[in-house]
Amino acid sequence: HLTRLIGDLLDIARINSGKMHIERSVVNLVQVVNGALNACRTAMDLRQQHFDIQLPSVPANVQGDPIRLAQVVRNLLDNASKYTGHGGHINLSVVVSEDRVVLTVTDDGIGIAPQAVMAIFDPYVQEKSAIGFNAAGLGIGLAIVRELVEAHEGTVIATSAGKGMGSQFVVSLPLYG
């Protein structure tokens, strides 16, 4: 945990200084998701959270850095698990359209207040209810997600019906090939 926290702090420093490096290659996002899920599964199992996954039967190829894309998926899954109660539900889907690969992480956790939805992607920002529910974070994971997704020419949006109503994060990346 400490190693990952230090890595995230270094990534924020790299982002702020313009020194974030992306090693691009053709990457099947399904393989990235499977690897990231293995890293996150223990925390979900400890919290007895129910996890569902929907993956496409066709390749979900993107032009990107597999390590950085795995970091995006891990951060989203870790947040979903961290802010979803014991026995809660988390869903991940990957959908391939004509020109995009869309990854969606949905949970039935604490949700996000409407006025906080845009701010949660800013460094060191955490909503009060998130701090009260799980004070383990520093508010840097989603800032890293946004920067990495944008570095891959993608977008990320967060939605929530409000406090106690769960959250949804949608990452859209250009389809390669």
mmCIF file of C-alpha atoms in Angstrom:
data_model
loop_
_atom_site.group_PDB
_atom_site.id
_atom_site.type_symbol
_atom_site.label_atom_id
_atom_site.label_comp_id
_atom_site.label_asym_id
_atom_site.label_seq_id
_atom_site.Cartn_x
_atom_site.Cartn_y
_atom_site.Cartn_z
ATOM 1 C CA HIS A 1 0.000 0.000 0.000
ATOM 2 C CA LEU A 2 2.796 2.398 0.916
ATOM 3 C CA THR A 3 4.680 1.679 -2.318
ATOM 4 C CA ARG A 4 1.558 2.424 -4.356
ATOM 5 C CA LEU A 5 0.919 5.620 -2.387
ATOM 6 C CA ILE A 6 4.455 6.850 -3.019
ATOM 7 C CA GLY A 7 4.086 5.938 -6.697
ATOM 8 C CA ASP A 8 0.845 7.941 -6.919
ATOM 9 C CA LEU A 9 2.489 10.971 -5.281
ATOM 10 C CA LEU A 10 5.375 10.737 -7.740
ATOM 11 C CA ASP A 11 2.893 10.489 -10.614
ATOM 12 C CA ILE A 12 1.146 13.686 -9.467
ATOM 13 C CA ALA A 13 4.557 15.404 -9.397
ATOM 14 C CA ARG A 14 5.318 14.092 -12.915
ATOM 15 C CA ILE A 15 1.939 15.296 -14.160
ATOM 16 C CA ASN A 16 2.411 18.738 -12.613
ATOM 17 C CA SER A 17 5.883 19.068 -14.140
ATOM 18 C CA GLY A 18 4.871 17.718 -17.566
ATOM 19 C CA LYS A 19 7.179 14.705 -17.208
ATOM 20 C CA MET A 20 4.588 11.914 -17.333
ATOM 21 C CA HIS A 21 5.848 9.390 -19.873
ATOM 22 C CA ILE A 22 3.562 7.128 -21.926
ATOM 23 C CA GLU A 23 5.033 4.092 -23.746
ATOM 24 C CA ARG A 24 2.576 3.429 -26.572
ATOM 25 C CA SER A 25 1.879 0.072 -28.184
ATOM 26 C CA VAL A 26 -1.224 -1.794 -29.334
ATOM 27 C CA VAL A 27 -2.938 -3.029 -26.184
ATOM 28 C CA ASN A 28 -6.023 -5.201 -25.762
ATOM 29 C CA LEU A 29 -7.883 -3.464 -22.935
ATOM 30 C CA VAL A 30 -9.471 -6.786 -21.919
ATOM 31 C CA GLN A 31 -6.026 -8.126 -20.964
ATOM 32 C CA VAL A 32 -5.301 -4.936 -19.028
ATOM 33 C CA VAL A 33 -8.616 -5.262 -17.170
ATOM 34 C CA ASN A 34 -7.946 -8.894 -16.258
ATOM 35 C CA GLY A 35 -4.506 -8.030 -14.865
ATOM 36 C CA ALA A 36 -5.810 -5.045 -12.892
ATOM 37 C CA LEU A 37 -8.693 -7.084 -11.528
ATOM 38 C CA ASN A 38 -6.252 -9.633 -10.115
ATOM 39 C CA ALA A 39 -4.553 -6.817 -8.189
ATOM 40 C CA CYS A 40 -7.867 -5.500 -6.789
ATOM 41 C CA ARG A 41 -9.734 -8.712 -6.120
ATOM 42 C CA THR A 42 -8.339 -9.330 -2.618
ATOM 43 C CA ALA A 43 -9.791 -6.089 -1.217
ATOM 44 C CA MET A 44 -13.195 -6.846 -2.763
ATOM 45 C CA ASP A 45 -13.144 -10.359 -1.342
ATOM 46 C CA LEU A 46 -12.231 -9.064 2.139
ATOM 47 C CA ARG A 47 -15.248 -6.762 2.004
ATOM 48 C CA GLN A 48 -17.383 -9.595 0.589
ATOM 49 C CA GLN A 49 -18.343 -7.370 -2.313
ATOM 50 C CA HIS A 50 -20.121 -8.823 -5.315
ATOM 51 C CA PHE A 51 -18.277 -8.220 -8.561
ATOM 52 C CA ASP A 52 -19.687 -8.616 -12.060
ATOM 53 C CA ILE A 53 -17.754 -8.177 -15.268
ATOM 54 C CA GLN A 54 -18.858 -7.951 -18.890
ATOM 55 C CA LEU A 55 -16.158 -8.173 -21.539
ATOM 56 C CA PRO A 56 -16.477 -8.068 -25.324
ATOM 57 C CA SER A 57 -15.895 -11.125 -27.485
ATOM 58 C CA VAL A 58 -13.937 -8.986 -29.967
ATOM 59 C CA PRO A 59 -10.533 -7.389 -29.315
ATOM 60 C CA ALA A 60 -10.709 -4.061 -27.469
ATOM 61 C CA ASN A 61 -7.472 -2.704 -28.898
ATOM 62 C CA VAL A 62 -6.235 0.758 -28.023
ATOM 63 C CA GLN A 63 -2.959 2.539 -28.673
ATOM 64 C CA GLY A 64 -1.512 3.028 -25.214
ATOM 65 C CA ASP A 65 0.724 2.189 -22.326
ATOM 66 C CA PRO A 66 -0.395 -1.090 -20.720
ATOM 67 C CA ILE A 67 1.115 -0.170 -17.349
ATOM 68 C CA ARG A 68 -0.585 3.229 -17.246
ATOM 69 C CA LEU A 69 -3.897 1.817 -18.496
ATOM 70 C CA ALA A 70 -3.747 -0.842 -15.764
ATOM 71 C CA GLN A 71 -3.175 1.971 -13.279
ATOM 72 C CA VAL A 72 -6.391 3.638 -14.502
ATOM 73 C CA VAL A 73 -8.410 0.443 -14.076
ATOM 74 C CA ARG A 74 -6.854 -0.326 -10.666
ATOM 75 C CA ASN A 75 -7.573 3.177 -9.366
ATOM 76 C CA LEU A 76 -11.203 2.995 -10.490
ATOM 77 C CA LEU A 77 -11.730 -0.494 -9.036
ATOM 78 C CA ASP A 78 -9.912 0.381 -5.800
ATOM 79 C CA ASN A 79 -12.103 3.464 -5.352
ATOM 80 C CA ALA A 80 -15.256 1.487 -6.099
ATOM 81 C CA SER A 81 -14.274 -1.088 -3.494
ATOM 82 C CA LYS A 82 -13.046 1.451 -0.930
ATOM 83 C CA TYR A 83 -16.285 3.472 -1.055
ATOM 84 C CA THR A 84 -18.729 0.565 -1.316
ATOM 85 C CA GLY A 85 -19.873 -1.062 1.868
ATOM 86 C CA HIS A 86 -19.461 -4.634 3.017
ATOM 87 C CA GLY A 87 -21.476 -6.893 0.704
ATOM 88 C CA GLY A 88 -21.984 -4.146 -1.884
ATOM 89 C CA HIS A 89 -21.927 -4.484 -5.661
ATOM 90 C CA ILE A 90 -19.328 -3.427 -8.208
ATOM 91 C CA ASN A 91 -19.667 -3.841 -11.951
ATOM 92 C CA LEU A 92 -17.104 -3.408 -14.717
ATOM 93 C CA SER A 93 -17.909 -3.503 -18.409
ATOM 94 C CA VAL A 94 -15.910 -3.006 -21.574
ATOM 95 C CA VAL A 95 -17.817 -2.240 -24.769
ATOM 96 C CA VAL A 96 -16.342 -1.842 -28.243
ATOM 97 C CA SER A 97 -18.162 0.497 -30.618
ATOM 98 C CA GLU A 98 -17.272 1.653 -34.127
ATOM 99 C CA ASP A 99 -14.424 3.899 -33.031
ATOM 100 C CA ARG A 100 -14.262 3.747 -29.205
ATOM 101 C CA VAL A 101 -13.578 1.354 -26.372
ATOM 102 C CA VAL A 102 -15.694 2.264 -23.362
ATOM 103 C CA LEU A 103 -14.831 0.991 -19.889
ATOM 104 C CA THR A 104 -17.448 1.562 -17.183
ATOM 105 C CA VAL A 105 -17.077 0.952 -13.444
ATOM 106 C CA THR A 106 -20.299 1.169 -11.447
ATOM 107 C CA ASP A 107 -20.885 0.642 -7.739
ATOM 108 C CA ASP A 108 -23.705 0.936 -5.220
ATOM 109 C CA GLY A 109 -21.508 2.688 -2.672
ATOM 110 C CA ILE A 110 -21.654 6.061 -0.942
ATOM 111 C CA GLY A 111 -22.159 8.061 -4.138
ATOM 112 C CA ILE A 112 -21.029 11.591 -4.879
ATOM 113 C CA ALA A 113 -22.820 14.835 -4.086
ATOM 114 C CA PRO A 114 -23.787 16.683 -7.308
ATOM 115 C CA GLN A 115 -21.620 19.704 -6.474
ATOM 116 C CA ALA A 116 -18.562 17.465 -6.009
ATOM 117 C CA VAL A 117 -18.741 15.414 -9.226
ATOM 118 C CA MET A 118 -16.438 17.662 -11.267
ATOM 119 C CA ALA A 119 -14.044 18.463 -8.416
ATOM 120 C CA ILE A 120 -13.213 14.830 -7.592
ATOM 121 C CA PHE A 121 -10.788 14.734 -10.538
ATOM 122 C CA ASP A 122 -8.710 17.545 -9.031
ATOM 123 C CA PRO A 123 -5.580 16.593 -7.042
ATOM 124 C CA TYR A 124 -6.014 16.285 -3.269
ATOM 125 C CA VAL A 125 -9.790 16.774 -3.421
ATOM 126 C CA GLN A 126 -12.015 14.444 -1.440
ATOM 127 C CA GLU A 127 -15.671 14.799 -0.661
ATOM 128 C CA LYS A 128 -16.521 14.998 3.069
ATOM 129 C CA SER A 129 -18.639 11.843 2.968
ATOM 130 C CA ALA A 130 -15.748 9.943 1.349
ATOM 131 C CA ILE A 131 -13.370 11.006 4.111
ATOM 132 C CA GLY A 132 -15.942 10.020 6.738
ATOM 133 C CA PHE A 133 -16.539 6.621 5.123
ATOM 134 C CA ASN A 134 -12.899 5.704 4.466
ATOM 135 C CA ALA A 135 -10.167 8.130 5.474
ATOM 136 C CA ALA A 136 -7.440 6.078 3.742
ATOM 137 C CA GLY A 137 -7.186 8.151 0.554
ATOM 138 C CA LEU A 138 -5.379 11.377 -0.259
ATOM 139 C CA GLY A 139 -7.528 12.431 -3.204
ATOM 140 C CA ILE A 140 -4.958 11.718 -5.896
ATOM 141 C CA GLY A 141 -6.180 8.504 -7.538
ATOM 142 C CA LEU A 142 -8.887 10.123 -9.665
ATOM 143 C CA ALA A 143 -6.610 13.015 -10.638
ATOM 144 C CA ILE A 144 -4.161 10.428 -11.963
ATOM 145 C CA VAL A 145 -6.986 8.612 -13.766
ATOM 146 C CA ARG A 146 -8.031 11.806 -15.562
ATOM 147 C CA GLU A 147 -4.488 12.735 -16.585
ATOM 148 C CA LEU A 148 -3.664 9.237 -17.829
ATOM 149 C CA VAL A 149 -6.918 8.897 -19.763
ATOM 150 C CA GLU A 150 -6.402 12.292 -21.389
ATOM 151 C CA ALA A 151 -2.789 11.345 -22.217
ATOM 152 C CA HIS A 152 -4.320 8.401 -24.131
ATOM 153 C CA GLU A 153 -6.605 10.827 -26.037
ATOM 154 C CA GLY A 154 -9.615 9.654 -24.059
ATOM 155 C CA THR A 155 -12.196 11.047 -21.691
ATOM 156 C CA VAL A 156 -13.404 10.100 -18.233
ATOM 157 C CA ILE A 157 -16.639 11.210 -16.621
ATOM 158 C CA ALA A 158 -18.175 10.519 -13.249
ATOM 159 C CA THR A 159 -21.878 10.419 -12.482
ATOM 160 C CA SER A 160 -23.887 9.758 -9.363
ATOM 161 C CA ALA A 161 -27.509 10.219 -8.381
ATOM 162 C CA GLY A 162 -26.189 11.641 -5.101
ATOM 163 C CA LYS A 163 -25.080 10.566 -1.667
ATOM 164 C CA GLY A 164 -25.845 6.933 -0.935
ATOM 165 C CA MET A 165 -26.764 6.266 -4.570
ATOM 166 C CA GLY A 166 -23.538 4.778 -5.917
ATOM 167 C CA SER A 167 -21.212 6.062 -8.609
ATOM 168 C CA GLN A 168 -20.361 5.419 -12.216
ATOM 169 C CA PHE A 169 -17.083 6.200 -13.970
ATOM 170 C CA VAL A 170 -16.929 5.969 -17.760
ATOM 171 C CA VAL A 171 -13.619 5.939 -19.617
ATOM 172 C CA SER A 172 -13.733 6.267 -23.401
ATOM 173 C CA LEU A 173 -10.622 5.597 -25.480
ATOM 174 C CA PRO A 174 -10.058 5.591 -29.242
ATOM 175 C CA LEU A 175 -10.337 2.116 -30.751
ATOM 176 C CA TYR A 176 -7.187 1.054 -32.589
ATOM 177 C CA GLY A 177 -7.507 -0.885 -35.838
#
